[in-house]
Amino acid sequence: MTSTTTATRASAADTARLLPAVLLPIIAGGVIKRRPPLMGLVGLLGGDERAVREITRLRDRYGDAPLALRVPGREVAVVLSPADVGALLAGTPDPFTPASTDKVGALKHFQPHAVLITRDERVRAKRRAANEKALDTGRPLHHLAEPIHRVVTEEAAALSGSTLDWDRFDATWQRVVRRIVLGDAARDDVRLTELLDRLRRTANWAWLAPRRPRLLSEFTERLRAHVARADPDTVAAGLSHGVDTEVDPVGQVPHWLFAFDAAGMAIMRTLAVLATHPDAAARAETDTGEPARLPFLRACVLDTLRLWPTTPAILRETTTQIWGLPENTTVLVFAPYFHRAVSNRFEPDLWLDGRAQSQPALVPFSGGPGQCPGRNLVLYTTSTMLAAMRTHREYELVGDHGLRDRTHLPGTLDNFHLEFRATAR
Ligand code: HEM
């Protein structure tokens, strides 16, 4: 990769202002498994808004080039221009690997063979291909769209009670996820989800936490048994087994189960936005259309993920000297900075009229060869779930959550404390 980009270097004082603004809310909230009780603290720390202000200040001061920070014992740089975001992500996995030291430290606790933390390019390519095949990455509509639709509508119809809060929603959502990924036999295996959650809480501490081999092996054995008996109409059945031992097909599944959490957060946030944006809610009512189905609801989910990205910090690490940065430099794209520069309003039309596609830094699912291979599957399941939920009941948001000022939506939206009054239609 040839590049004319050259990084500039921030002063120690500017580094000292930026790092806590960006990192503290992310670390306090939980990088791998969110900590619901600490989400209030994230708000107090200024949430993403403070970090966006700090990055804006630095860009005004230093210009567009990537900014190398002065961190003792580490090389860290922040990307400041949309074009460089595009170039960075296009340069995956070489010269910019997604398997950064921090991600490896965290994710190895529960998914040591996941594609995302595979540094060896040859093995990474095989694991990426296995993921793309099972997740039908290239198709807007997964080949299992029909069985997925059946599962989602059944579970959504079973949601009862006059209120909906996170715990009630999440219990249903996790059932949906286990059924879609592993089959009906896994529907009530809450132990599997609990084990994964415990490993993920350990992963929040990354290299600082000791490995938990007994927990990991109990989780892996349970998962293996589900995958072995998975019906043909499950996502796990799309994994090819036994062909190539380097792939570890079952070892790809923990990432799927983990990442479907982000989809659940996006559903609850979209429900809240629709409850406070009647014009969008009315358009969603009339939403039907091939090939992707429910195009407007998909755009609503995408815009919720733009406003409140579930992966706010996209990390890469240089595999060689590039952009004037040494090998093994961690390069950070702080997505909210780029996403909010486009708009602070809810604007699903961005995703329908081609504007989003022309902006290299609108990256809720990352971009380039490391883009989320589950993107289309996520958009299909989340839009289907929202439509199914709203078919049976109306959801009225309890409280304000800052969503009623439609010209400037809040920097942080705590999905764990959203609550709705639900009435039958
Ligand atoms: C709202 C839901 C989701 C969002 C916003 C999302 C977003 C992302 C992002 C930003 C990345 C890049 C991470 C990085 O470079 O560090 C990523 C990677 C990945 N995602 Fe997702 N994801 C979601 C759900 C899912 C689901 C449900 C699956 C699987 C069923 C999935 C599978 C993957 C895989 C396998 C990777 C690693 C790709 C690679 O390294 O080549 N994601 N996702």
Coordinates of C-alpha atoms and ligand atoms in Angstrom, one line a residue:
M1 CA 0.0 0.0 0.0
T2 CA 1.5 3.4 -1.0
S3 CA 0.3 6.4 0.9
T4 CA 1.2 10.1 1.0
T5 CA -0.4 10.5 4.4
T6 CA 1.9 11.5 7.2
A7 CA 0.9 11.7 10.9
T8 CA 1.5 14.7 13.0
R9 CA 2.3 14.5 16.7
A10 CA 0.1 15.9 19.5
S11 CA 1.6 17.6 22.6
A12 CA 1.7 15.7 25.9
A13 CA -0.9 18.1 27.3
D14 CA -3.3 17.4 24.4
T15 CA -2.8 13.7 24.8
A16 CA -3.5 14.0 28.5
R17 CA -6.8 15.7 27.7
L18 CA -7.9 13.4 24.9
L19 CA -7.3 10.0 26.3
P20 CA -9.5 10.1 29.4
A21 CA -12.3 11.8 27.3
V22 CA -12.3 9.0 24.8
L23 CA -11.3 6.0 26.8
L24 CA -12.8 6.4 30.3
P25 CA -16.5 6.2 29.1
I26 CA -15.7 3.2 26.9
I27 CA -13.8 1.3 29.7
A28 CA -16.3 2.3 32.4
G29 CA -19.3 1.1 30.3
G30 CA -17.6 -2.2 29.6
V31 CA -15.8 -2.9 26.3
I32 CA -16.9 -6.5 25.8
K33 CA -19.8 -6.9 28.2
R34 CA -21.6 -3.6 29.0
R35 CA -22.1 -2.9 32.7
P36 CA -25.7 -1.6 33.1
P37 CA -25.2 -0.1 36.6
L38 CA -22.2 2.0 35.3
M39 CA -24.0 3.5 32.3
G40 CA -25.0 6.4 34.6
L41 CA -21.4 7.0 35.3
V42 CA -20.7 7.0 31.5
G43 CA -23.2 9.9 31.2
L44 CA -21.4 11.7 34.1
L45 CA -18.1 11.3 32.4
G46 CA -19.5 13.2 29.4
G47 CA -20.3 10.1 27.3
D48 CA -19.4 10.3 23.7
E49 CA -20.1 14.0 23.5
R50 CA -17.1 15.1 25.5
A51 CA -14.9 12.9 23.4
V52 CA -16.3 14.3 20.2
R53 CA -15.6 17.9 21.4
E54 CA -12.0 16.9 22.3
I55 CA -11.4 15.4 18.9
T56 CA -12.9 18.4 17.1
R57 CA -10.6 20.7 19.1
L58 CA -7.6 18.6 18.1
R59 CA -8.5 18.6 14.4
D60 CA -8.9 22.4 14.5
R61 CA -5.5 22.6 16.1
Y62 CA -3.5 20.0 14.2
G63 CA -5.3 19.6 10.9
D64 CA -6.6 16.5 9.1
A65 CA -3.6 14.1 9.2
P66 CA -3.6 11.2 11.7
L67 CA -2.5 12.4 15.1
A68 CA 0.1 10.4 17.0
L69 CA -0.3 10.7 20.7
R70 CA 2.3 10.7 23.4
V71 CA 1.5 7.7 25.5
P72 CA 4.4 6.2 27.5
G73 CA 5.4 2.8 26.3
R74 CA 2.8 2.7 23.5
E75 CA 2.3 4.0 20.0
V76 CA -1.2 5.3 19.5
A77 CA -2.7 7.4 16.8
V78 CA -6.1 8.9 16.1
V79 CA -7.6 9.3 12.6
L80 CA -9.1 12.7 12.0
S81 CA -10.3 12.7 8.3
P82 CA -13.0 10.7 6.6
A83 CA -10.6 9.9 3.7
D84 CA -8.1 8.4 6.1
V85 CA -10.8 6.3 7.7
G86 CA -11.6 4.9 4.3
A87 CA -7.9 4.2 3.6
L88 CA -7.3 2.6 7.0
L89 CA -10.3 0.3 6.7
A90 CA -9.5 -0.5 3.0
G91 CA -6.0 -1.5 4.2
T92 CA -7.2 -4.4 6.3
P93 CA -5.5 -6.7 7.2
D94 CA -2.3 -5.4 5.9
P95 CA -0.8 -2.9 6.7
F96 CA -3.6 -2.4 9.2
T97 CA -4.6 -5.5 11.1
P98 CA -7.9 -5.7 13.0
A99 CA -6.2 -8.1 15.4
S100 CA -4.8 -5.3 17.6
T101 CA -3.1 -6.2 20.9
D102 CA -6.0 -4.8 23.0
K103 CA -8.6 -6.8 21.1
V104 CA -6.6 -10.0 21.3
G105 CA -6.1 -9.4 25.0
A106 CA -9.8 -9.1 25.6
L107 CA -11.4 -11.5 23.1
K108 CA -9.1 -14.4 23.6
H109 CA -10.9 -15.0 26.9
F110 CA -13.9 -16.4 25.1
Q111 CA -13.1 -16.7 21.4
P112 CA -9.4 -17.4 21.0
H113 CA -9.9 -18.6 17.3
A114 CA -12.2 -15.8 16.1
V115 CA -11.4 -14.3 12.7
L116 CA -11.3 -10.8 14.3
I117 CA -8.2 -11.6 16.4
T118 CA -6.5 -13.9 13.9
R119 CA -3.2 -12.2 13.1
D120 CA -1.9 -14.7 10.6
E121 CA -3.2 -13.5 7.2
R122 CA -3.5 -16.9 5.6
V123 CA -5.5 -18.3 8.5
R124 CA -7.5 -15.1 8.8
A125 CA -8.6 -15.4 5.1
K126 CA -9.9 -19.0 5.7
R127 CA -11.8 -18.0 8.9
R128 CA -13.2 -14.9 7.2
A129 CA -14.5 -17.1 4.3
A130 CA -16.1 -19.5 6.7
N131 CA -17.9 -16.6 8.4
E132 CA -19.0 -15.1 5.1
K133 CA -20.4 -18.5 3.9
A134 CA -22.5 -19.1 7.0
L135 CA -23.6 -15.5 7.4
D136 CA -24.4 -15.1 3.7
T137 CA -22.4 -11.8 3.8
G138 CA -22.8 -11.0 0.1
R139 CA -26.6 -11.3 0.0
P140 CA -29.0 -8.6 1.2
L141 CA -31.4 -11.4 2.3
H142 CA -29.9 -14.4 4.1
H143 CA -31.0 -17.8 2.6
L144 CA -32.6 -18.6 6.0
A145 CA -34.8 -15.5 5.8
E146 CA -38.0 -17.6 6.1
P147 CA -37.1 -19.7 9.1
I148 CA -35.6 -16.6 10.8
H149 CA -38.8 -14.7 10.2
R150 CA -40.8 -17.6 11.8
V151 CA -38.7 -17.6 14.9
V152 CA -38.7 -13.8 15.3
T153 CA -42.5 -13.5 14.9
E154 CA -43.2 -16.4 17.3
E155 CA -41.0 -14.9 20.0
A156 CA -42.2 -11.3 19.4
A157 CA -45.9 -12.5 19.7
A158 CA -45.0 -14.1 23.1
L159 CA -43.9 -10.8 24.6
S160 CA -46.5 -9.9 27.1
G161 CA -47.1 -7.5 30.0
S162 CA -48.1 -3.9 30.1
T163 CA -44.5 -2.7 30.2
L164 CA -41.3 -3.5 28.4
D165 CA -37.9 -3.0 30.0
W166 CA -34.5 -4.2 29.1
D167 CA -34.5 -7.4 31.1
R168 CA -37.8 -8.6 29.6
F169 CA -36.8 -7.7 26.1
D170 CA -33.3 -9.2 26.4
A171 CA -34.6 -12.6 27.7
T172 CA -36.8 -12.8 24.6
W173 CA -34.0 -11.5 22.3
Q174 CA -31.5 -14.1 23.6
R175 CA -34.1 -16.8 22.9
V176 CA -34.4 -15.5 19.3
V177 CA -30.6 -15.5 19.0
R178 CA -30.1 -19.0 20.3
R179 CA -32.8 -20.4 18.0
I180 CA -31.6 -18.6 14.9
V181 CA -27.9 -19.5 15.4
L182 CA -28.2 -23.0 17.1
G183 CA -31.8 -24.2 16.7
D184 CA -34.9 -24.8 18.8
A185 CA -33.1 -27.2 21.1
A186 CA -31.0 -24.2 22.3
R187 CA -34.0 -22.0 22.9
D188 CA -34.0 -22.3 26.7
D189 CA -30.3 -22.9 27.2
V190 CA -29.8 -19.8 29.4
R191 CA -26.8 -21.4 30.9
L192 CA -25.0 -21.1 27.6
T193 CA -25.6 -17.4 27.6
E194 CA -24.7 -17.0 31.2
L195 CA -21.4 -18.8 30.7
L196 CA -20.6 -16.5 27.8
D197 CA -21.6 -13.4 29.8
R198 CA -19.2 -14.5 32.6
L199 CA -16.4 -15.0 30.2
R200 CA -17.2 -11.6 28.6
R201 CA -17.1 -9.9 31.9
T202 CA -13.6 -11.3 32.4
A203 CA -12.7 -10.1 28.9
N204 CA -13.6 -6.5 30.0
W205 CA -10.3 -6.6 32.0
A206 CA -8.4 -7.9 28.9
W207 CA -4.7 -8.8 29.7
L208 CA -5.2 -7.8 33.4
A209 CA -7.6 -10.8 34.0
P210 CA -6.4 -14.4 34.4
R211 CA -7.8 -16.9 31.8
R212 CA -10.7 -19.0 33.1
P213 CA -10.0 -22.3 31.4
R214 CA -12.7 -24.3 33.2
L215 CA -15.4 -21.8 32.3
L216 CA -14.2 -21.6 28.7
S217 CA -14.2 -25.4 28.3
E218 CA -17.7 -25.8 29.8
F219 CA -19.0 -23.1 27.5
T220 CA -17.2 -24.6 24.5
E221 CA -18.4 -28.1 25.1
R222 CA -22.0 -26.9 25.5
L223 CA -21.7 -24.9 22.3
R224 CA -20.1 -27.8 20.4
A225 CA -23.0 -30.1 21.4
H226 CA -25.6 -27.6 20.0
V227 CA -23.6 -27.1 16.8
A228 CA -23.3 -30.8 16.3
R229 CA -27.1 -31.3 16.4
A230 CA -28.0 -28.0 14.7
D231 CA -30.9 -28.2 12.2
P232 CA -30.3 -27.3 8.6
D233 CA -32.3 -24.1 9.0
T234 CA -29.9 -22.6 11.6
V235 CA -27.0 -20.3 10.9
A236 CA -24.5 -22.7 12.5
A237 CA -25.4 -25.3 9.9
G238 CA -23.8 -23.1 7.3
L239 CA -20.4 -23.9 8.8
S240 CA -18.3 -26.4 6.9
H241 CA -16.8 -28.9 9.4
G242 CA -13.8 -31.1 9.2
V243 CA -12.4 -29.7 5.9
D244 CA -9.7 -27.6 7.4
T245 CA -8.5 -27.9 11.0
E246 CA -7.1 -24.3 11.0
V247 CA -10.5 -22.8 10.6
D248 CA -12.1 -24.0 13.9
P249 CA -15.7 -23.5 12.7
V250 CA -17.3 -23.8 16.1
G251 CA -14.7 -21.3 17.4
Q252 CA -16.4 -18.6 15.1
V253 CA -19.8 -19.0 16.9
P254 CA -19.0 -17.2 20.2
H255 CA -18.5 -14.0 18.3
W256 CA -21.9 -14.3 16.7
L257 CA -23.7 -14.9 20.0
F258 CA -21.7 -12.0 21.5
A259 CA -22.3 -9.6 18.6
F260 CA -26.1 -10.2 18.6
D261 CA -26.2 -8.3 21.9
A262 CA -25.4 -5.1 19.9
A263 CA -28.3 -5.9 17.7
G264 CA -30.6 -6.1 20.7
M265 CA -29.4 -2.7 21.9
A266 CA -30.1 -1.3 18.5
I267 CA -33.6 -2.7 18.5
M268 CA -34.5 -1.1 21.9
R269 CA -32.9 2.2 20.8
T270 CA -34.8 2.2 17.5
L271 CA -38.0 1.5 19.4
A272 CA -37.4 4.5 21.6
V273 CA -36.6 6.7 18.6
L274 CA -39.7 5.6 16.8
A275 CA -41.8 6.3 19.9
T276 CA -40.6 9.9 19.9
H277 CA -40.6 10.5 16.1
P278 CA -44.2 10.0 14.9
D279 CA -43.4 10.8 11.3
A280 CA -40.9 8.0 11.1
A281 CA -43.2 5.7 13.0
A282 CA -45.9 6.3 10.4
R283 CA -43.6 5.6 7.5
A284 CA -42.5 2.4 9.3
E285 CA -46.1 1.2 9.3
T286 CA -46.2 1.1 5.5
D287 CA -42.8 -0.5 5.1
T288 CA -42.8 -3.4 2.8
G289 CA -40.5 -4.2 -0.2
E290 CA -38.1 -6.6 -1.7
P291 CA -35.2 -7.4 -2.0
A292 CA -34.0 -6.5 1.4
R293 CA -37.6 -6.3 2.9
L294 CA -38.6 -3.6 5.3
P295 CA -36.1 -1.0 3.8
F296 CA -37.3 1.8 5.9
L297 CA -36.9 -0.1 9.2
R298 CA -33.5 -1.2 8.1
A299 CA -32.6 2.4 7.5
C300 CA -34.0 3.3 11.0
V301 CA -31.7 0.7 12.6
L302 CA -28.7 1.9 10.6
D303 CA -29.3 5.5 11.7
T304 CA -29.7 4.4 15.3
L305 CA -26.3 2.7 15.0
R306 CA -24.9 5.9 13.4
L307 CA -26.2 8.0 16.3
W308 CA -25.1 5.5 19.0
P309 CA -22.6 3.2 17.5
T310 CA -22.2 -0.1 19.4
T311 CA -18.6 -0.2 18.4
P312 CA -17.6 3.4 19.0
A313 CA -13.8 2.6 18.9
I314 CA -12.7 0.8 15.8
L315 CA -9.1 -0.3 16.2
R316 CA -6.4 -1.3 13.8
E317 CA -2.7 -1.9 14.4
T318 CA 0.0 -1.2 11.9
T319 CA 1.9 -4.3 10.6
T320 CA 4.7 -2.2 9.2
Q321 CA 5.9 1.4 9.2
I322 CA 3.2 3.5 7.5
W323 CA 1.8 7.1 7.6
G324 CA 5.1 7.9 9.5
L325 CA 4.0 5.6 12.3
P326 CA 6.1 2.7 13.5
E327 CA 5.0 -0.9 13.3
N328 CA 2.6 -2.0 16.0
T329 CA 1.0 1.4 16.4
T330 CA -2.7 1.2 17.5
V331 CA -4.8 3.4 15.2
L332 CA -8.2 4.5 16.5
V333 CA -11.2 5.6 14.6
F334 CA -13.7 7.1 17.0
A335 CA -16.9 6.6 15.1
P336 CA -19.1 9.0 16.9
Y337 CA -16.9 11.9 15.9
F338 CA -17.5 11.2 12.2
H339 CA -21.1 10.0 12.6
R340 CA -22.2 13.2 14.5
A341 CA -20.4 15.5 12.0
V342 CA -23.1 14.3 9.5
S343 CA -26.1 15.1 11.7
N344 CA -27.4 15.1 15.3
R345 CA -30.9 14.3 14.1
F346 CA -32.5 11.0 13.3
E347 CA -32.1 10.7 9.5
P348 CA -32.9 7.3 8.2
D349 CA -33.1 8.8 4.7
L350 CA -29.3 9.1 4.7
W351 CA -29.2 5.4 4.2
L352 CA -31.9 5.3 1.5
D353 CA -30.8 8.1 -0.9
G354 CA -27.1 7.2 -1.3
R355 CA -25.7 9.9 1.0
A356 CA -24.4 7.4 3.6
Q357 CA -22.8 5.2 1.0
S358 CA -20.7 8.2 -0.3
Q359 CA -19.3 8.9 3.1
P360 CA -16.3 6.6 4.0
A361 CA -16.5 7.4 7.7
L362 CA -20.1 6.4 8.4
V363 CA -19.0 3.0 9.7
P364 CA -21.4 1.4 12.3
F365 CA -20.4 -1.9 10.8
S366 CA -16.8 -0.9 10.0
G367 CA -15.8 -1.0 6.3
G368 CA -13.4 -2.5 3.8
P369 CA -12.3 -6.2 3.9
G370 CA -12.9 -6.3 7.7
Q371 CA -16.4 -5.0 7.5
C372 CA -18.9 -6.9 9.7
P373 CA -19.8 -10.0 7.8
G374 CA -23.1 -10.2 9.8
R375 CA -24.3 -6.8 8.6
N376 CA -27.1 -8.0 6.4
L377 CA -28.2 -10.7 8.7
V378 CA -28.3 -8.1 11.6
L379 CA -30.4 -5.7 9.5
Y380 CA -32.8 -8.4 8.5
T381 CA -33.3 -9.8 12.0
T382 CA -33.6 -6.4 13.7
S383 CA -36.0 -4.9 11.2
T384 CA -38.1 -8.1 11.3
M385 CA -38.1 -8.0 15.1
L386 CA -39.2 -4.4 15.2
A387 CA -41.9 -5.0 12.7
A388 CA -43.2 -8.0 14.6
M389 CA -43.2 -6.3 17.9
R390 CA -45.0 -3.3 16.6
T391 CA -47.6 -5.4 14.8
H392 CA -49.0 -6.7 18.1
R393 CA -48.5 -3.7 20.4
E394 CA -47.9 0.0 20.6
Y395 CA -44.8 1.1 22.6
E396 CA -44.9 4.4 24.4
L397 CA -41.6 5.6 25.9
V398 CA -41.6 6.3 29.6
G399 CA -39.6 9.4 30.3
D400 CA -37.7 11.7 28.0
H401 CA -34.1 10.3 27.6
G402 CA -33.3 13.5 25.7
L403 CA -35.1 12.1 22.6
R404 CA -37.8 14.7 22.4
D405 CA -35.4 17.5 21.3
R406 CA -35.3 16.2 17.8
T407 CA -32.8 18.7 16.5
H408 CA -30.0 17.4 18.8
L409 CA -30.2 13.8 20.0
P410 CA -28.2 13.0 23.1
G411 CA -24.6 11.7 22.7
T412 CA -25.4 8.7 24.9
L413 CA -28.6 6.6 25.0
D414 CA -28.6 4.1 27.8
N415 CA -30.5 1.1 26.4
F416 CA -30.5 -0.7 29.8
H417 CA -32.8 1.9 31.3
L418 CA -35.3 2.4 28.5
E419 CA -38.8 1.5 29.5
F420 CA -42.0 1.4 27.4
R421 CA -45.7 1.2 28.2
A422 CA -47.1 -1.5 25.9
T423 CA -50.7 -1.6 24.8
A424 CA -52.3 -4.1 22.5
R425 CA -53.3 -2.8 19.0
Ligands
HEM1 C1 -25.8 -4.3 15.6 C2 -25.1 -5.4 15.5 C3 -23.6 -5.4 15.0 C4 -22.8 -4.4 14.7 C5 -23.1 -2.9 14.9 C6 -21.5 -4.9 14.3 C7 -20.4 -4.2 14.0 C8 -19.2 -4.8 13.7 C9 -18.0 -4.0 13.6 C10 -17.9 -2.5 13.8 C11 -17.0 -4.9 13.3 C12 -15.5 -4.6 13.1 C13 -14.8 -4.6 14.4 C14 -13.4 -4.3 14.3 O1 -12.8 -4.0 13.3 O2 -12.8 -4.3 15.4 C15 -17.6 -6.2 13.2 C16 -16.9 -7.3 13.0 C17 -17.4 -8.6 12.9 N1 -18.8 -8.9 13.1 FE1 -20.3 -7.6 13.6 N2 -21.6 -6.3 14.3 C18 -22.9 -6.6 14.7 C19 -23.4 -7.9 14.8 C20 -22.8 -9.0 14.3 C21 -23.4 -10.3 14.3 C22 -24.8 -10.7 14.8 C23 -22.5 -11.2 13.7 C24 -22.6 -12.7 13.5 C25 -23.8 -13.3 13.5 C26 -21.3 -10.4 13.5 C27 -20.1 -10.9 13.0 C28 -18.9 -10.2 12.9 C29 -17.6 -10.9 12.6 C30 -17.4 -12.3 12.4 C31 -16.7 -9.8 12.7 C32 -15.2 -9.9 12.4 C33 -14.9 -9.7 11.0 C34 -13.5 -9.7 10.6 O3 -12.6 -9.6 11.4 O4 -13.2 -9.9 9.4 N3 -21.5 -9.1 13.8 N4 -18.9 -6.1 13.5

